[in-house]
Coordinates of C-alpha atoms in Angstrom, one line a residue:
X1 CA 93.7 103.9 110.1
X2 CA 95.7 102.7 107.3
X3 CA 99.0 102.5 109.2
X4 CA 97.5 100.8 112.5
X5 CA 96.2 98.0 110.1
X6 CA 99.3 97.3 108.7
X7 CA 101.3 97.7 112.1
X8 CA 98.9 94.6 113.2
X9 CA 99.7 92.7 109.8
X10 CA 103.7 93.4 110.7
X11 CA 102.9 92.2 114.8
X12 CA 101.5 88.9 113.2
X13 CA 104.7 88.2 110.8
X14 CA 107.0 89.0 114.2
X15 CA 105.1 86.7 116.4
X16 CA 105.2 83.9 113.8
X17 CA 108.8 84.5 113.7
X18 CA 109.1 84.7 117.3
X19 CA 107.9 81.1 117.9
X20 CA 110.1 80.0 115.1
X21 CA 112.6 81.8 117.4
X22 CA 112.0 79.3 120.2
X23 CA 113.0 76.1 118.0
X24 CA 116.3 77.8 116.6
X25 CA 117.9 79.8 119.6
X26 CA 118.2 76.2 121.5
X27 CA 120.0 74.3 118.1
X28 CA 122.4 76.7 117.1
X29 CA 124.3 80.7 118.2
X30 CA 122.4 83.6 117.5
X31 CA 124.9 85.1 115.0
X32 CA 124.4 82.3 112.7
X33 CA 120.7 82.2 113.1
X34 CA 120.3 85.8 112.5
X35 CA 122.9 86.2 109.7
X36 CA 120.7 83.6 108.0
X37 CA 117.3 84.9 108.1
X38 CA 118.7 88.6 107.6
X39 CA 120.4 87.3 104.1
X40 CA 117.1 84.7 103.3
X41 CA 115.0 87.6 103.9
X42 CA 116.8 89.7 101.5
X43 CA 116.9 87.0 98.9
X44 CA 113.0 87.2 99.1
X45 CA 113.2 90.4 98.4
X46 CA 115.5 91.5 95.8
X47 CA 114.0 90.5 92.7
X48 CA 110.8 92.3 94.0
X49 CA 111.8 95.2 94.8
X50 CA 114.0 95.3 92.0
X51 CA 111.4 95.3 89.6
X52 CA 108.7 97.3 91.2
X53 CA 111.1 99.9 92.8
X54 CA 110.8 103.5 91.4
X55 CA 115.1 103.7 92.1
X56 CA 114.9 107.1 89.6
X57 CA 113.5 108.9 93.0
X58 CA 116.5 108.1 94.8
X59 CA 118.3 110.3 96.8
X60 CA 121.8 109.8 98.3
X61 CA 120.1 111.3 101.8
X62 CA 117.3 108.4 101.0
X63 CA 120.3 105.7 101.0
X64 CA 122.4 107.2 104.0
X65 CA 119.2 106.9 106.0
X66 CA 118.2 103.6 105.1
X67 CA 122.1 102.6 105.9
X68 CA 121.6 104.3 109.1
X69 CA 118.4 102.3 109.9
X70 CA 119.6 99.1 108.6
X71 CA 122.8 100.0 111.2
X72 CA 120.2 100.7 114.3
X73 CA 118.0 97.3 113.1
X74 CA 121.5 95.2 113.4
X75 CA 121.6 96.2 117.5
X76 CA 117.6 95.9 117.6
X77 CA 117.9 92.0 116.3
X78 CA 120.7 91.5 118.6
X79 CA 119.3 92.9 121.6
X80 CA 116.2 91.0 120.7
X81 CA 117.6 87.7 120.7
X82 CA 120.1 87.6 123.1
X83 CA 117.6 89.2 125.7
X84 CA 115.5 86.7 125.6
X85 CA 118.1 83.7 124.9
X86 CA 118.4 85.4 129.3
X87 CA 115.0 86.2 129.8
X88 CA 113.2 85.8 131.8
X89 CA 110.0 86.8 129.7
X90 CA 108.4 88.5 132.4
X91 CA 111.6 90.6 132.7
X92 CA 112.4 91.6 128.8
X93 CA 109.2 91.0 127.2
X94 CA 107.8 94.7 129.5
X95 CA 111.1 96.6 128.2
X96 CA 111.0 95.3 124.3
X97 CA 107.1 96.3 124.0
X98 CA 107.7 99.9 125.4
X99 CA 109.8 101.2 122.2
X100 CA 106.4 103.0 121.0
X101 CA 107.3 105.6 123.8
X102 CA 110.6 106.4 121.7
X103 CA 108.7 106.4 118.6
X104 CA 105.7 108.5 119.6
X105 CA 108.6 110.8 121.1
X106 CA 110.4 110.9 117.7
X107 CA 107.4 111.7 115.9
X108 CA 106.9 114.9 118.6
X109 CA 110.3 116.0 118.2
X110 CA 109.9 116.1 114.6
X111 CA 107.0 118.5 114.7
X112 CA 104.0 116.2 114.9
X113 CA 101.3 117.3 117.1
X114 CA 100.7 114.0 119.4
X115 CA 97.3 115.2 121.8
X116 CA 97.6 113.3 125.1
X117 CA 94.6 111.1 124.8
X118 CA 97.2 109.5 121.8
X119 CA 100.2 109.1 124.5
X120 CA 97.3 107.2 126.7
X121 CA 96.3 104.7 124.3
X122 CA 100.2 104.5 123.1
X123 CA 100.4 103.6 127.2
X124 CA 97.6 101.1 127.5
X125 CA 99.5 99.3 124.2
X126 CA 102.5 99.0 126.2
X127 CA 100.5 97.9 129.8
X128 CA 98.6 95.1 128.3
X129 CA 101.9 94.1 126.6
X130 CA 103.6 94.3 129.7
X131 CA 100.4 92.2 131.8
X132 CA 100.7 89.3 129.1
X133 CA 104.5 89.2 129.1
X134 CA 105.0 89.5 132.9
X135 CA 102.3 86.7 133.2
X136 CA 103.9 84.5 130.7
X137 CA 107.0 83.1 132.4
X138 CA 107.6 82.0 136.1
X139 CA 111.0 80.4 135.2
X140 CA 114.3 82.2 136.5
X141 CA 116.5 83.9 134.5
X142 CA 119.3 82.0 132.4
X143 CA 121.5 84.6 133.4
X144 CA 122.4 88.0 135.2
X145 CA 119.3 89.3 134.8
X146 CA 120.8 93.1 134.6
X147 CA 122.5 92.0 131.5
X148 CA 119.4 90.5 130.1
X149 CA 117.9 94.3 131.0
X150 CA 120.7 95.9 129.1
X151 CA 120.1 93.9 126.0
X152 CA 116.4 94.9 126.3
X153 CA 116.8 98.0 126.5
X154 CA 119.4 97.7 123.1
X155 CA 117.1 96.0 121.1
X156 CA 113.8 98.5 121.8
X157 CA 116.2 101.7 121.1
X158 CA 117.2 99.8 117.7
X159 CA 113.9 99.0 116.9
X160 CA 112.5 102.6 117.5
X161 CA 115.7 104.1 115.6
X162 CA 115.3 101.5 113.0
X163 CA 111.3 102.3 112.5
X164 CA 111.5 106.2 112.5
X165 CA 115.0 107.3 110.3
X166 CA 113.7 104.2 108.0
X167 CA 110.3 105.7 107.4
X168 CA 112.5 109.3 107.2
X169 CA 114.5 107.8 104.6
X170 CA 111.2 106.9 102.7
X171 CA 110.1 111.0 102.3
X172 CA 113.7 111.1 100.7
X173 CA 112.8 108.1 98.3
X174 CA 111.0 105.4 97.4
X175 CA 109.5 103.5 99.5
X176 CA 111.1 99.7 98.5
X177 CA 114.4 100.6 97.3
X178 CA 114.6 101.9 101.1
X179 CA 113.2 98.6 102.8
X180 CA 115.9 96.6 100.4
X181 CA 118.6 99.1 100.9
X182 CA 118.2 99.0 104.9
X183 CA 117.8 94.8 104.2
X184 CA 121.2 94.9 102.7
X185 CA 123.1 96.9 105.7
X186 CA 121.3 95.0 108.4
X187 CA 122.7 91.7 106.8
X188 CA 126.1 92.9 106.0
X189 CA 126.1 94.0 109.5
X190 CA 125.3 91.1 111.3
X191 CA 127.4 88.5 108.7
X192 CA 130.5 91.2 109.6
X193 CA 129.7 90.5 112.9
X194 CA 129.9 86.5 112.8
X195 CA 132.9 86.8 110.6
X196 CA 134.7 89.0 113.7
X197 CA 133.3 86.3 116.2
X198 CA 135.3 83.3 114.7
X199 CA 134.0 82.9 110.8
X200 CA 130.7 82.1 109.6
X201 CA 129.2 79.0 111.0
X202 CA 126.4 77.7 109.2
X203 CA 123.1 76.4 111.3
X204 CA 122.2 72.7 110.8
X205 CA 121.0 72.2 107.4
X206 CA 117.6 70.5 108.9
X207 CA 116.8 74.1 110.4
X208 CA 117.5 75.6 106.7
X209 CA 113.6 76.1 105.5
X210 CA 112.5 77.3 109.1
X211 CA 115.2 79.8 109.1
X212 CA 114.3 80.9 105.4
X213 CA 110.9 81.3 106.6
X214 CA 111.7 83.5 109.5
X215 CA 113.3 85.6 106.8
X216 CA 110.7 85.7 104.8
X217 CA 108.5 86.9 107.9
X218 CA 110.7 89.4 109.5
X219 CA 111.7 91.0 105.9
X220 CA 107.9 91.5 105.3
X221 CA 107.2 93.0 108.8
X222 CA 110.2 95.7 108.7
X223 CA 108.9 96.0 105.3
X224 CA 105.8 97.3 106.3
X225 CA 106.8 98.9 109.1
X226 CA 109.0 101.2 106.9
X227 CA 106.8 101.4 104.0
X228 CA 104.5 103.2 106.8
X229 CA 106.6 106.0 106.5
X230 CA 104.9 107.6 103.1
X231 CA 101.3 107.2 105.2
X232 CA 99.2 109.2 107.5
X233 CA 100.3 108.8 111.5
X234 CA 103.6 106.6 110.5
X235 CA 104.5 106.2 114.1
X236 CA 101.5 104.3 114.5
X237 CA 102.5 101.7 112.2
X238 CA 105.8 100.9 115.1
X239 CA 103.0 101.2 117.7
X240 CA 100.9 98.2 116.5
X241 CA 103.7 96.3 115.3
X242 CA 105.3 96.3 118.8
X243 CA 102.8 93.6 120.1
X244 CA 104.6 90.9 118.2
X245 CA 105.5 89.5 121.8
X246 CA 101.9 89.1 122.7
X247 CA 101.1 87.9 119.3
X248 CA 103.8 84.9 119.9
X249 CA 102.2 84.0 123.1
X250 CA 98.2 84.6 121.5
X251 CA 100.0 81.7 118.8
X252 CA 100.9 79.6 121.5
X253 CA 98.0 79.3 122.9
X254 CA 96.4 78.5 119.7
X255 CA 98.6 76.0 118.4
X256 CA 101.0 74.6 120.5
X257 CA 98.4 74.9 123.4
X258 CA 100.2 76.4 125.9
X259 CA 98.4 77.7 128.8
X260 CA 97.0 81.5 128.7
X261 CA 95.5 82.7 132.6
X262 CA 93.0 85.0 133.1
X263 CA 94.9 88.1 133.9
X264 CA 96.9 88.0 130.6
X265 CA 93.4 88.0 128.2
X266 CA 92.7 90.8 130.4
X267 CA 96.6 92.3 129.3
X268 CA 95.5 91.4 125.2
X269 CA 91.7 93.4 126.2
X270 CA 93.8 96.8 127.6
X271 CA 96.4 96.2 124.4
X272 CA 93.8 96.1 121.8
X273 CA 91.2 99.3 123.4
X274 CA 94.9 101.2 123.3
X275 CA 95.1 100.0 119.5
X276 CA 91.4 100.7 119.2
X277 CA 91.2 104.4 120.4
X278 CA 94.4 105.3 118.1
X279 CA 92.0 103.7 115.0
X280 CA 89.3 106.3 115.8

């Protein structure tokens, strides 16, 4: 299925980010960081989209949803990266993998038929994600580990919103002029933020081209992710894509050689049959 494939695509982007992730959260805040591969991202974009965009097909409903999911995607980024600048992984990695449940329930809400063998495999996507991520870290948490829940559980809801009024907004519209329109908000968002937080503080110019790479990665995978929305089975799109954390860990393993055990291959084996059944 078309939209599983390019959930998996969007889950590789995400992980790459996510270890890119690693070197900038300990070098700089995470307002700065994020402000700056939110804007680099939507650099990458703009000419793009502008050109290839059908913007005649626009609606205003098209733009207030893709405002309202650039809005939701602002909390999902923060909850993201301040719930793991906590951690543990074992603690937040569980929570931010189990947004599909919010996303398959959107999708019933809205009238699509979701049989149960679906909300199974959706369930074995989130348990293997959970085995690798609750295998992955023995260290203790860098702070109150009930705030480093509540961020969790932010960033997931964000995330979910984020994936399912974006891919709304793209029945209303075009598909590109949404992902740029939602680019814009999510930036403007999180460069309001910094501005509120003391004024916008640049990162160290030496972590410049790694941060314009992350946006380059995370405006593709949102991309995609929201670009689902004109496809068969959208909501399958957010499922695939939410194994970016076991991604980042698979990439670890694989190039910076970082030890994986037995029990979480056997986590990436459960993820992949979930993934695997919902391709049938």
């Amino acid at each position: 299925m078309l939209s599983l494939t390019l959930g998996l695509f969007a889950a590789l982007a995400w992980g790459i980010h996510d270890i890119c992730v690693r070197y900038v959260s300990q070098r700089g805040g995470v307002l700065p960081a994020l402000a700056s591969v939110l804007a680099a991202g939507f650099l990458f974009q703009l000419p793009v989209i502008l050109w290839l965009g059908d913007w005649s097909v626009m609606t205003s409903k098209a733009y207030g949803l893709s405002a309202l999911s650039g809005m939701c995607y602002v909390f999902g980024c923060i909850g993201l990266y301040k719930a793991f600048a906590i951690g543990p992984v074992r603690l937040v990695a569980p929570i931010m993998g189990a947004y599909p449940i919010l996303s398959i329930g959107w999708a019933a809400v809205s009238g699509q038929p979701v049989p149960w063998d679906q909300w199974l495999a959706v369930g074995l996507v989130i348990l293997g994600v959970a085995i690798v991520g609750v295998l992955s870290d023995r260290s203790e948490s860098g702070g109150a580990q009930s705030v480093a829940i509540g961020w969790a559980v932010m960033g997931a809801t964000g995330f979910a919103l984020t994936f399912a009024i974006g891919q709304l907004a793209t029945q209303s519209g075009d598909e590109l002029p949404v992902v740029l329109a939602t680019r814009l908000v999510t930036a403007l968002g999180v460069i309001a933020l910094l501005i509120l937080s003391g004024g916008p503080r640049l990162p160290a110019r030496s972590a410049w081209p790694l941060l314009a790479l992350m946006g380059v990665l995370d405006a593709t995978a949102l991309g995609i992710v929201i670009a689902s929305g004109g496809l068969d089975r959208p909501e399958f799109a957010a499922v695939a894509a939410s194994i970016f954390g076991m991604v980042t860990i698979i990439l670890a393993w694989a190039f910076l050689k970082e030890r994986m055990t037995p029990g979480q291959w056997a986590g990436v084996a459960v993820t992949f049959a979930g993934i695997g059944y919902l391709a049938l």
